[in-house]
Short mmCIF file of C-alpha atoms in Angstrom, two decimals:
data_model
loop_
_atom_site.label_atom_id
_atom_site.label_comp_id
_atom_site.label_asym_id
_atom_site.label_seq_id
_atom_site.Cartn_x
_atom_site.Cartn_y
_atom_site.Cartn_z
CA MET A 1 133.46 112.12 74.42
CA ILE A 2 132.97 111.15 78.08
CA ASP A 3 131.73 107.63 78.13
CA ARG A 4 129.42 107.77 81.09
CA ALA A 5 128.41 103.97 80.65
CA ALA A 6 131.95 102.73 80.46
CA THR A 7 133.12 105.12 83.56
CA HIS A 8 130.65 103.02 85.74
CA ARG A 9 131.28 99.38 84.34
CA LYS A 10 133.44 96.86 86.01
CA SER A 11 133.77 94.59 83.06
CA PRO A 12 132.45 95.97 79.87
CA GLN A 13 131.40 93.56 77.09
CA LEU A 14 131.78 94.59 73.45
CA PHE A 15 128.52 93.12 72.31
CA GLU A 16 126.52 93.03 75.32
CA HIS A 17 124.53 96.11 76.70
CA ASP A 18 124.97 95.71 80.43
CA GLY A 19 122.28 98.19 81.56
CA GLY A 20 124.53 100.70 83.00
CA GLY A 21 124.86 101.08 86.84
CA MET A 22 124.04 103.26 89.77
CA VAL A 23 126.42 106.16 90.61
CA GLN A 24 125.90 108.62 93.40
CA ARG A 25 125.80 112.34 92.39
CA ASP A 26 128.73 114.52 93.76
CA ASN A 27 126.37 116.65 95.75
CA PRO A 28 123.23 114.75 96.17
CA GLY A 29 121.27 117.26 98.22
CA ARG A 30 118.19 116.49 100.13
CA GLY A 31 116.09 113.57 98.55
CA ILE A 32 118.18 113.19 95.43
CA ARG A 33 118.02 109.63 94.07
CA ALA A 34 121.06 107.82 92.60
CA ARG A 35 121.86 108.70 89.26
CA ARG A 36 120.85 105.69 87.03
CA ARG A 37 120.49 105.06 83.21
CA ILE A 38 117.20 105.08 81.79
CA ASP A 39 115.43 104.46 78.39
CA ILE A 40 113.74 107.58 77.18
CA GLY A 41 112.65 106.42 73.87
CA GLU A 42 108.85 106.74 73.08
CA PRO A 43 106.75 106.51 74.99
CA GLY A 44 109.29 107.66 77.36
CA HIS A 45 110.11 107.56 80.97
CA VAL A 46 107.67 108.62 83.51
CA VAL A 47 108.71 110.06 86.73
CA ASN A 48 105.96 110.23 89.51
CA PHE A 49 105.54 112.46 92.40
CA HIS A 50 103.23 111.61 95.50
CA TRP A 51 102.55 113.53 98.55
CA THR A 52 100.51 111.85 101.49
CA PRO A 53 97.40 113.93 101.67
CA VAL A 54 95.93 116.23 104.18
CA PRO A 55 92.16 116.31 104.72
CA GLY A 56 90.84 119.71 104.12
CA ALA A 57 93.84 120.82 102.16
CA THR A 58 93.18 123.55 99.51
CA ALA A 59 96.38 124.05 97.65
CA ALA A 60 99.88 122.89 97.31
CA GLU A 61 103.26 124.66 97.04
CA VAL A 62 106.28 122.98 95.76
CA THR A 63 109.59 124.82 96.91
CA GLU A 64 112.08 122.20 95.46
CA ALA A 65 111.79 119.78 92.83
CA MET A 66 114.13 118.99 89.81
CA LEU A 67 115.36 116.65 87.44
CA SER A 68 119.08 116.20 86.33
CA ILE A 69 119.13 114.63 82.84
CA GLY A 70 122.66 113.47 81.82
CA PRO A 71 123.35 112.70 78.10
CA ASP A 72 124.11 109.24 77.19
CA VAL A 73 123.92 107.10 74.12
CA ALA A 74 121.96 104.06 73.05
CA GLU A 75 123.86 101.04 71.91
CA GLU A 76 123.06 99.21 68.70
CA VAL A 77 124.68 96.26 66.87
CA THR A 78 124.97 95.84 63.24
CA ALA A 79 125.53 92.08 62.67
CA SER A 80 126.90 92.41 59.28
CA ALA A 81 128.39 95.79 58.30
CA PRO A 82 129.40 96.45 54.85
CA PHE A 83 133.15 96.90 54.18
CA ARG A 84 135.47 96.95 51.23
CA ALA A 85 139.33 96.75 50.57
CA ASP A 86 141.35 99.88 50.57
CA LYS A 87 144.98 99.10 49.28
CA ASN A 88 146.27 97.00 52.23
CA GLY A 89 143.55 98.32 54.73
CA TRP A 90 139.78 98.02 55.07
CA VAL A 91 137.00 100.74 55.00
CA ILE A 92 134.01 99.84 57.02
CA ASP A 93 130.75 101.87 56.37
CA VAL A 94 129.07 103.22 59.48
CA PRO A 95 125.05 103.80 59.66
CA ALA A 96 124.24 107.62 59.38
CA GLY A 97 124.49 109.66 62.60
CA LYS A 98 126.04 106.75 64.67
CA ARG A 99 129.24 106.64 66.78
CA VAL A 100 131.56 103.67 66.39
CA ARG A 101 132.07 102.00 69.63
CA GLY A 102 133.28 98.37 68.72
CA ILE A 103 134.25 96.50 65.65
CA GLY A 104 134.11 92.70 65.40
CA LEU A 105 136.57 91.33 63.02
CA SER A 106 136.02 87.68 61.86
CA GLY A 107 138.39 86.11 59.56
CA PHE A 108 141.10 88.82 60.08
CA ARG A 109 144.46 87.45 59.33
CA GLN A 110 147.52 87.79 57.09
CA PRO A 111 147.38 85.61 54.03
CA GLY A 112 148.00 82.08 54.95
CA GLY A 113 148.04 82.87 58.77
CA LYS A 114 145.89 82.50 61.52
CA ASP A 115 142.95 84.83 62.71
CA ILE A 116 144.21 87.61 64.75
CA ILE A 117 142.17 87.60 67.92
CA GLY A 118 144.20 89.31 70.38
CA PRO A 119 146.28 92.29 70.53
CA PRO A 120 149.80 92.02 68.63
CA PRO A 121 152.27 90.71 69.49
CA ASP A 122 150.13 88.29 71.57
CA GLY A 123 148.28 87.04 68.28
CA PRO A 124 149.81 85.44 65.21
CA PRO A 125 151.51 88.56 63.46
CA PRO A 126 155.11 89.11 64.14
CA ASP A 127 156.49 91.25 67.19
CA GLY A 128 156.10 95.02 66.46
CA SER A 129 152.82 94.95 64.42
CA ARG A 130 149.56 96.64 65.64
CA ILE A 131 146.25 97.56 64.42
CA ALA A 132 145.70 101.04 63.10
CA VAL A 133 142.13 102.69 63.12
CA ALA A 134 141.67 105.95 61.33
CA PHE A 135 138.62 108.08 60.37
CA PRO A 136 137.81 110.31 57.18
CA ARG A 137 138.81 113.90 56.64
CA PRO A 138 136.20 116.43 56.04
CA SER A 139 138.15 117.12 52.82
CA GLY A 140 138.26 113.51 51.60
CA GLY A 141 140.49 110.60 52.36
CA PHE A 142 141.51 109.57 55.66
CA GLU A 143 143.33 111.24 58.56
CA ALA A 144 146.35 109.78 60.22
CA PRO A 145 145.45 106.78 62.72
CA ARG A 146 143.77 107.95 65.93
CA PHE A 147 144.09 104.63 67.68
CA THR A 148 146.52 101.86 67.56
CA VAL A 149 146.29 98.47 69.54
CA PRO A 150 148.73 98.35 71.15
CA PRO A 151 149.38 102.18 71.52
CA VAL A 152 152.62 103.77 70.53
CA SER A 153 154.87 103.26 73.50
CA GLN A 154 156.68 106.15 75.37
CA GLN A 155 159.84 107.39 73.73
CA HIS A 156 162.09 109.25 76.01
CA SER A 157 160.24 112.49 77.09
CA ILE A 158 157.26 111.77 74.65
CA PRO A 159 154.32 109.94 76.55
CA PRO A 160 152.54 107.06 74.91
CA SER A 161 150.35 108.04 72.00
CA LEU A 162 147.40 106.77 70.04
CA THR A 163 145.62 105.34 73.14
CA GLY A 164 142.16 104.60 73.79
CA ALA A 165 141.64 101.30 71.96
CA SER A 166 141.57 97.64 73.07
CA PHE A 167 141.34 94.28 71.25
CA ASN A 168 140.29 91.18 72.90
CA ASN A 169 138.72 88.04 71.25
CA GLY A 170 138.49 89.52 67.82
CA ALA A 171 136.73 92.52 69.35
CA LEU A 172 138.17 95.99 68.78
CA GLN A 173 136.78 98.64 71.23
CA LEU A 174 137.21 102.32 70.90
CA SER A 175 137.15 104.88 73.81
CA PRO A 176 135.52 107.38 73.38
CA SER A 177 133.41 106.24 70.53
CA VAL A 178 133.84 108.42 67.47
CA GLU A 179 131.13 109.92 65.21
CA ALA A 180 131.85 109.13 61.53
CA ARG A 181 130.33 107.63 58.31
CA GLN A 182 133.25 105.25 57.90
CA VAL A 183 136.32 103.82 59.69
CA ARG A 184 139.45 102.26 58.28
CA ILE A 185 141.53 99.65 60.06
CA ALA A 186 144.89 98.15 58.87
CA LEU A 187 147.68 96.10 60.32
CA VAL A 188 150.86 98.10 60.39
CA THR A 189 154.50 97.63 61.66
CA GLY A 190 156.70 100.43 62.90
CA LYS A 191 157.32 101.95 66.07
CA ALA A 192 155.83 105.42 65.31
CA PRO A 193 153.27 106.68 62.89
CA ALA A 194 156.01 108.15 60.79
CA GLU A 195 157.27 104.56 60.27
CA PHE A 196 153.91 102.75 59.86
CA ALA A 197 153.93 100.45 56.89
CA GLU A 198 150.58 98.56 56.33
CA GLN A 199 150.58 94.76 55.84
CA SER A 200 148.35 92.72 53.61
CA THR A 201 145.35 91.25 55.46
CA GLN A 202 142.11 89.14 54.96
CA LEU A 203 138.82 90.01 56.36
CA GLY A 204 135.80 87.73 56.54
CA SER A 205 132.99 89.94 58.19
CA VAL A 206 132.46 92.92 60.33
CA ARG A 207 130.09 93.27 63.23
CA LEU A 208 129.59 96.89 64.50
CA VAL A 209 128.51 98.22 67.73
CA THR A 210 127.44 101.90 67.54
CA HIS A 211 126.17 104.47 69.83
CA SER A 212 123.67 107.21 69.06
CA ALA A 213 122.85 110.26 70.78
CA ALA A 214 119.26 111.02 71.98
CA HIS A 215 117.09 113.10 69.31
CA ASP A 216 114.01 115.33 69.94
CA VAL A 217 114.49 115.03 73.68
CA LYS A 218 111.60 116.60 75.73
CA VAL A 219 110.44 116.87 79.27
CA THR A 220 106.83 117.40 79.62
CA GLY A 221 104.91 118.36 82.62
CA PRO A 222 101.71 116.96 84.06
CA ASP A 223 99.58 118.99 81.79
CA GLY A 224 101.61 117.99 78.69
CA ALA A 225 103.37 121.20 78.53
CA THR A 226 106.92 121.19 77.35
CA LEU A 227 109.20 122.13 80.30
CA TRP A 228 112.72 121.45 78.42
CA ALA A 229 113.66 120.31 74.86
CA SER A 230 116.82 119.64 72.72
CA PRO A 231 116.81 118.66 69.12
CA GLN A 232 119.91 116.54 69.91
CA PHE A 233 121.30 115.67 73.40
CA ASP A 234 124.93 116.28 72.98
CA PRO A 235 126.85 113.14 74.58
CA ASP A 236 129.89 115.63 75.28
CA GLY A 237 127.65 118.15 76.59
CA PRO A 238 126.62 118.92 80.31
CA ASP A 239 123.84 117.76 82.18
CA ALA A 240 120.41 119.56 82.11
CA ASP A 241 119.03 120.58 85.28
CA ILE A 242 115.33 121.21 85.16
CA SER A 243 113.21 122.93 87.79
CA LEU A 244 109.75 121.27 88.27
CA VAL A 245 108.76 123.67 91.04
CA GLN A 246 106.19 125.73 89.09
CA ALA A 247 104.80 122.79 87.04
CA LEU A 248 104.33 120.52 89.99
CA SER A 249 102.93 123.27 92.21
CA THR A 250 100.13 123.80 89.59
CA ALA A 251 99.51 120.09 89.20
CA LEU A 252 99.42 119.18 92.95
CA SER A 253 97.13 122.40 93.65
CA THR A 254 94.70 121.39 90.97
CA ALA A 255 94.50 117.76 92.50
CA VAL A 256 94.00 119.06 95.98
CA ALA A 257 91.48 121.63 95.19
CA ALA A 258 89.36 118.93 93.22
CA GLY A 259 89.58 116.57 96.48
CA GLY A 260 92.01 114.25 94.95
CA THR A 261 95.45 112.82 96.20
CA PRO A 262 98.37 115.11 95.63
CA THR A 263 100.11 113.20 92.76
CA ALA A 264 101.57 114.32 89.46
CA SER A 265 104.08 112.85 86.81
CA VAL A 266 106.68 114.30 84.42
CA THR A 267 107.72 112.53 81.33
CA ILE A 268 111.12 112.27 79.53
CA HIS A 269 110.99 111.12 75.94
CA ALA A 270 113.03 111.25 72.83
CA THR A 271 112.97 109.46 69.24
CA ALA A 272 113.94 105.89 70.02
CA PRO A 273 116.35 104.52 70.55
CA ALA A 274 117.59 106.90 73.30
CA ASN A 275 119.10 106.76 76.61
CA ALA A 276 119.89 109.24 79.36
CA TRP A 277 121.37 109.49 82.80
CA LEU A 278 118.66 110.64 85.51
CA ALA A 279 118.79 111.93 88.84
CA GLU A 280 115.60 113.41 90.64
CA SER A 281 115.00 114.99 93.80
CA ALA A 282 112.04 114.39 95.72
CA ALA A 283 109.39 117.18 95.57
CA HIS A 284 109.57 119.27 98.77
CA GLY A 285 107.08 121.81 99.70
CA LYS A 286 103.81 121.95 101.68
CA LEU A 287 100.08 121.51 101.49
CA ILE A 288 97.97 124.11 102.60
CA ARG A 289 94.65 124.78 104.20
CA GLU A 290 93.62 128.28 103.68
CA VAL A 291 90.60 129.77 105.50
CA PRO A 292 89.88 133.16 103.75
CA GLY A 293 88.33 136.00 105.71
CA VAL A 294 88.00 136.66 109.38
CA SER A 295 87.28 133.74 111.85
CA THR A 296 85.85 135.06 115.08
CA THR A 297 85.58 133.51 118.29
CA ALA A 298 84.02 134.85 121.49
CA VAL A 299 85.64 133.34 124.68
CA ASP A 300 83.37 134.19 127.58
CA ALA A 301 85.74 133.02 130.38
CA ALA A 302 84.92 129.53 129.24
CA PRO A 303 86.44 127.37 126.38
CA ALA A 304 85.32 127.95 123.01
CA ALA A 305 86.26 126.23 119.63
CA LEU A 306 87.26 128.07 116.50
CA ALA A 307 84.58 127.85 113.97
CA LEU A 308 86.86 125.77 111.57
CA ALA A 309 84.65 123.35 109.52
CA PRO A 310 85.60 119.68 109.33
CA PRO A 311 87.49 117.69 108.01
CA TYR A 312 90.31 117.92 110.57
CA ALA A 313 93.83 116.44 109.62
CA ALA A 314 95.15 114.05 112.38
CA GLU A 315 98.61 115.18 111.37
CA ARG A 316 99.82 118.28 113.07
CA PRO A 317 100.56 121.21 110.84
CA SER A 318 104.08 122.39 110.37
CA ARG A 319 103.01 125.90 110.76
CA VAL A 320 99.85 128.09 111.26
CA ILE A 321 99.85 131.75 110.38
CA ALA A 322 97.13 134.26 110.48
CA ASP A 323 96.64 138.05 111.13
CA LEU A 324 95.70 137.86 114.80
CA ARG A 325 93.46 140.40 116.80
CA ILE A 326 92.37 139.81 120.35
CA LYS A 327 90.01 142.51 121.75
CA TYR A 328 89.27 142.36 125.73
CA ALA A 329 85.83 143.36 126.80
CA GLY A 330 86.90 144.85 129.94
CA VAL A 331 85.41 142.10 132.02
CA ARG A 332 87.29 138.98 133.73
CA LEU A 333 86.29 135.90 135.59
CA VAL A 334 87.06 135.84 139.31
CA SER A 335 88.27 132.23 139.12
CA ASP A 336 89.00 131.99 142.88
CA TYR A 337 85.22 132.56 143.75
CA SER A 338 83.67 130.81 140.78
CA ASP A 339 82.68 127.04 140.30
CA LEU A 340 84.84 126.23 137.32
CA VAL A 341 84.09 122.43 137.25
CA PRO A 342 80.54 121.16 137.06
CA ALA A 343 79.64 118.53 139.92
CA ALA A 344 80.03 114.75 139.06
CA GLY A 345 77.10 112.57 138.78
CA ALA A 346 73.67 113.02 137.83
CA PRO A 347 72.48 116.60 137.72
CA ALA A 348 71.26 118.01 141.06
CA GLY A 349 70.13 121.42 142.08
CA ARG A 350 67.24 123.69 142.92
CA ILE A 351 64.01 124.36 141.05
CA VAL A 352 63.86 128.11 140.39
CA GLY A 353 60.17 129.50 140.35
CA MET A 354 58.60 132.84 140.97
CA ALA A 355 59.67 132.58 144.70
CA GLY A 356 63.40 132.56 143.63
CA GLN A 357 66.40 130.97 144.85
CA GLU A 358 69.64 132.63 146.50
CA ARG A 359 73.28 131.90 146.75
CA ALA A 360 75.42 133.85 149.21
CA LEU A 361 78.67 135.29 147.92
CA PRO A 362 81.93 134.80 150.10
CA PRO A 363 81.76 137.66 152.92
CA GLU A 364 84.12 140.61 152.07
CA ALA A 365 85.68 138.56 149.28
CA LEU A 366 84.62 140.78 146.43
CA ARG A 367 84.48 144.33 148.35
CA GLY A 368 85.32 147.05 146.11
CA GLN A 369 84.97 144.85 142.87
CA ARG A 370 82.41 145.79 140.35
CA VAL A 371 80.55 142.71 139.47
CA ALA A 372 79.27 142.79 135.76
CA ARG A 373 78.15 139.28 135.03
CA LEU A 374 76.86 136.26 137.07
CA GLY A 375 77.32 132.67 135.46
CA LEU A 376 74.74 130.14 136.13
CA ARG A 377 74.58 126.44 135.36
CA GLY A 378 71.19 124.89 134.82
CA ILE A 379 68.44 123.38 132.65
CA ALA A 380 65.07 124.78 131.58
CA SER A 381 62.32 122.37 131.04
CA GLU A 382 60.36 124.88 128.99
CA PRO A 383 60.67 128.37 127.47
CA THR A 384 61.69 130.36 130.60
CA GLU A 385 62.62 133.95 131.58
CA LEU A 386 65.10 134.38 134.65
CA ALA A 387 65.71 137.65 136.50
CA VAL A 388 69.23 137.52 138.00
CA GLU A 389 70.30 140.17 140.63
CA LEU A 390 72.60 141.16 143.47
CA VAL A 391 70.89 141.84 146.81
CA ASP A 392 71.81 142.87 150.28
CA ALA A 393 72.37 140.05 152.41
CA LEU A 394 70.76 141.65 155.45
CA ASP A 395 67.64 143.16 154.23
CA GLY A 396 67.35 141.63 150.65
CA LYS A 397 67.10 144.94 148.99
CA PRO A 398 68.48 145.07 145.42
CA LEU A 399 71.81 146.47 144.84
CA GLY A 400 71.23 147.08 141.37
CA ARG A 401 69.10 146.34 138.36
CA ALA A 402 68.48 142.75 137.59
CA ALA A 403 69.56 141.09 134.52
CA VAL A 404 66.90 139.30 132.35
CA LEU A 405 67.68 135.93 130.79
CA GLN A 406 65.79 134.13 128.12
CA CYS A 407 66.14 130.37 128.32
CA ALA A 408 64.94 127.90 125.78
CA ALA A 409 64.33 124.36 126.78
CA GLY A 410 67.32 122.16 126.27
CA PRO A 411 70.28 120.51 127.74
CA MET A 412 72.39 121.37 130.69
CA GLY A 413 74.50 124.37 130.24
CA ASP A 414 76.26 127.37 131.20
CA LEU A 415 74.59 130.85 131.03
CA TRP A 416 75.89 134.33 131.78
CA ALA A 417 73.57 137.03 133.24
CA GLU A 418 75.15 140.56 132.05
CA LEU A 419 74.03 143.13 134.54
CA PRO A 420 72.69 146.26 133.06
CA GLU A 421 75.35 148.15 135.11
CA PRO A 422 78.19 146.80 137.17
CA VAL A 423 77.44 146.66 141.05
CA VAL A 424 80.20 147.76 143.20
CA LEU A 425 80.04 145.58 146.27
CA ASP A 426 80.54 147.15 149.70
CA ARG A 427 78.63 144.91 151.72
CA ALA A 428 77.64 141.30 152.17
CA ALA A 429 75.63 140.24 149.02
CA LEU A 430 73.50 137.36 147.73
CA VAL A 431 72.69 136.36 144.18
CA ARG A 432 69.01 136.12 143.78
CA VAL A 433 67.55 134.07 140.77
CA ARG A 434 63.86 134.23 139.91
CA ALA A 435 61.69 132.77 137.39
CA ASN A 436 59.24 135.38 135.82
CA THR A 437 57.96 132.66 133.45
CA GLY A 438 58.69 128.63 133.21
CA ARG A 439 61.04 126.81 135.44
CA PHE A 440 64.70 126.41 135.76
CA LEU A 441 66.74 123.88 137.53
CA TRP A 442 69.92 125.66 139.07
CA ALA A 443 72.51 122.95 139.23
CA ASP A 444 74.53 122.42 142.36
CA GLY A 445 78.33 123.13 142.14
CA SER A 446 80.93 120.88 143.64
CA ALA A 447 80.20 122.32 146.96
CA GLY A 448 76.57 121.29 146.99
CA VAL A 449 75.31 124.88 146.69
CA PRO A 450 74.06 126.41 143.71
CA SER A 451 76.60 126.69 140.81
CA LEU A 452 77.94 130.39 140.40
CA LYS A 453 80.67 132.10 138.27
CA ILE A 454 81.45 135.80 138.90
CA ALA A 455 83.11 138.18 136.36
CA VAL A 456 84.04 141.76 137.21
CA ALA A 457 84.42 144.85 135.29
CA ASP A 458 88.10 145.60 134.99
CA PRO A 459 89.74 147.73 132.41
CA ASP A 460 93.15 146.25 132.77
CA PRO A 461 93.69 142.84 131.48
CA GLY A 462 96.64 142.52 133.84
CA GLY A 463 98.87 140.36 131.42
CA ARG A 464 96.60 137.48 131.73
CA PRO A 465 96.93 134.76 129.00
CA VAL A 466 94.71 133.70 126.35
CA ARG A 467 95.44 130.00 125.46
CA ILE A 468 94.82 127.90 122.41
CA GLY A 469 94.72 124.28 123.75
CA ASP A 470 97.58 123.90 126.16
CA ASP A 471 99.62 126.66 124.51
CA VAL A 472 99.52 130.49 124.99
CA LEU A 473 98.18 132.39 122.19
CA ALA A 474 98.96 135.99 123.60
CA THR A 475 99.45 137.72 126.72
CA MET A 476 97.10 140.33 127.24
CA ALA A 477 99.14 143.54 128.67
CA LYS A 478 96.61 146.01 126.89
CA PRO A 479 92.96 145.63 125.86
CA ILE A 480 93.86 145.23 122.19
CA PHE A 481 96.50 142.90 120.86
CA THR A 482 97.14 142.60 117.11
CA LEU A 483 100.02 140.82 115.17
CA GLN A 484 100.31 140.71 111.38
CA ARG A 485 101.20 137.15 110.19
CA ALA A 486 101.33 135.72 113.54
CA SER A 487 102.83 132.34 114.08
CA ILE A 488 99.67 130.44 115.75
CA PRO A 489 100.67 127.52 117.93
CA ALA A 490 100.19 124.33 115.83
CA ARG A 491 99.63 121.60 118.13
CA PRO A 492 95.94 122.44 118.96
CA PHE A 493 94.94 121.91 115.26
CA ALA A 494 95.76 118.24 115.01
CA GLY A 495 92.59 116.15 114.86
CA ALA A 496 90.03 118.84 115.85
CA ALA A 497 89.11 122.52 115.83
CA PRO A 498 91.45 124.39 118.26
CA VAL A 499 89.76 125.64 121.64
CA PHE A 500 90.55 128.90 122.97
CA ALA A 501 90.10 129.80 126.90
CA SER A 502 91.09 132.49 129.02
CA GLU A 503 89.99 134.23 132.34
CA LEU A 504 89.30 137.35 130.27
CA PHE A 505 86.15 137.91 128.06
CA VAL A 506 87.74 138.47 124.77
CA THR A 507 87.04 138.40 121.03
CA ILE A 508 89.59 136.39 118.93
CA GLU A 509 89.78 137.15 115.21
CA LEU A 510 92.01 135.00 113.01
CA ALA A 511 92.17 136.51 109.43
CA ASP A 512 93.32 134.53 106.34
CA LEU A 513 94.17 131.58 108.44
CA ARG A 514 96.73 129.28 106.81
CA LEU A 515 97.79 125.79 107.87
CA GLU A 516 100.91 124.34 106.29
CA TYR A 517 102.09 120.86 106.28
CA ASP A 518 105.56 120.32 105.18
CA ARG A 519 106.16 117.67 102.56
#
């Protein structure tokens, strides 16, 4: 048997349990804790797993999590073990199912001699004597000695034999330990087993140190289901590697879906007394926020936030995935001739009544362009109906049908007036705004004239970008852009709903949006 405890001890003590030690696995991998000895006797050893929560998460996926359990033995001491004489030797009874690890011999001596407390020939017996240790045969009686102290020396080409035992301070220690119901010891002389002659000895008392393998070993998951079990964990057997991926995925997902902290525990337990060697990996995977269905955002040449309900995790997602579809409406902003930044300071402007107010367009700037929409910035103090139209700068005649806007009373904002039909400019023109009912404050732009945005009809999006935050979501070379399982820039999702922007009038659809946070 491989004595895992002895392998990692610097100074083994026969009758004192040193608690084992820490040993690094040969191939620890990512997040593997150092291998250590644990007590798995009931109620067992609990291994906890915890992830930092993500507000709004809906599920968890564990991709890597395992336990590696190595067989070990529990050490017990029998202070006064039964023994009896067997000719010139002594037979010691061992508790059922135990492995003999150490034998403490008190009053062990030759008649009239001193106690033998060290390995011959350093103790009282004459030079050439040794202690022989034998175990029962299945058919009865005892087999030839398995250990001697000192071992049989090398003879010519024959290496030393009967090794593995030591004897110090009256304590006989065997390595490896041996499972047996009895053990027989005797003081013998002779250089080889064929020459051994047993010597008469006395024995006062015997103290046994035994090892026992773990029985009824189980690893149970967070829900109490058995993930792995063994009726007896063979101390000579290999380690058991147990995947926790499915069990932890289910448990952490349940906790997250209920709004709790993603924590779960696994228990290793066996009939006491029981020990094992344990090495576990951290649980790696991801917390997920899933938004089922299609989230639609209309971008009318002004920033528009995704309709993503709070809470918003401050943590930046590791990945954002969705089926992406962007449809261009055939209209784009003419940014060079539009007031994009509101004027600073208190709102100032002109009151629009039935007589109307006008704003001149830059001469010749839009010649040949098909003006489709006109953007106003302002505020209505009461429900108001506005008529917005393009007129000839010289004679004031309309250049097309007017757009009608219904304005509710409310805060300052941006309004788009969509002309019934695009107007092709071939002359100097003005924008005229009249109030059919109510009153409207047409706010000044940064140049001190009424604020205006201009959008033109253009079937070609011209490779213009659609942005999400400071990142490019897509470059529109065609009117429709689609990409299945698209990788969406993750940075704009940290701490808020992301904001889309473009010079293009587009509709953005994100289907089955999935935010992943690596753990």
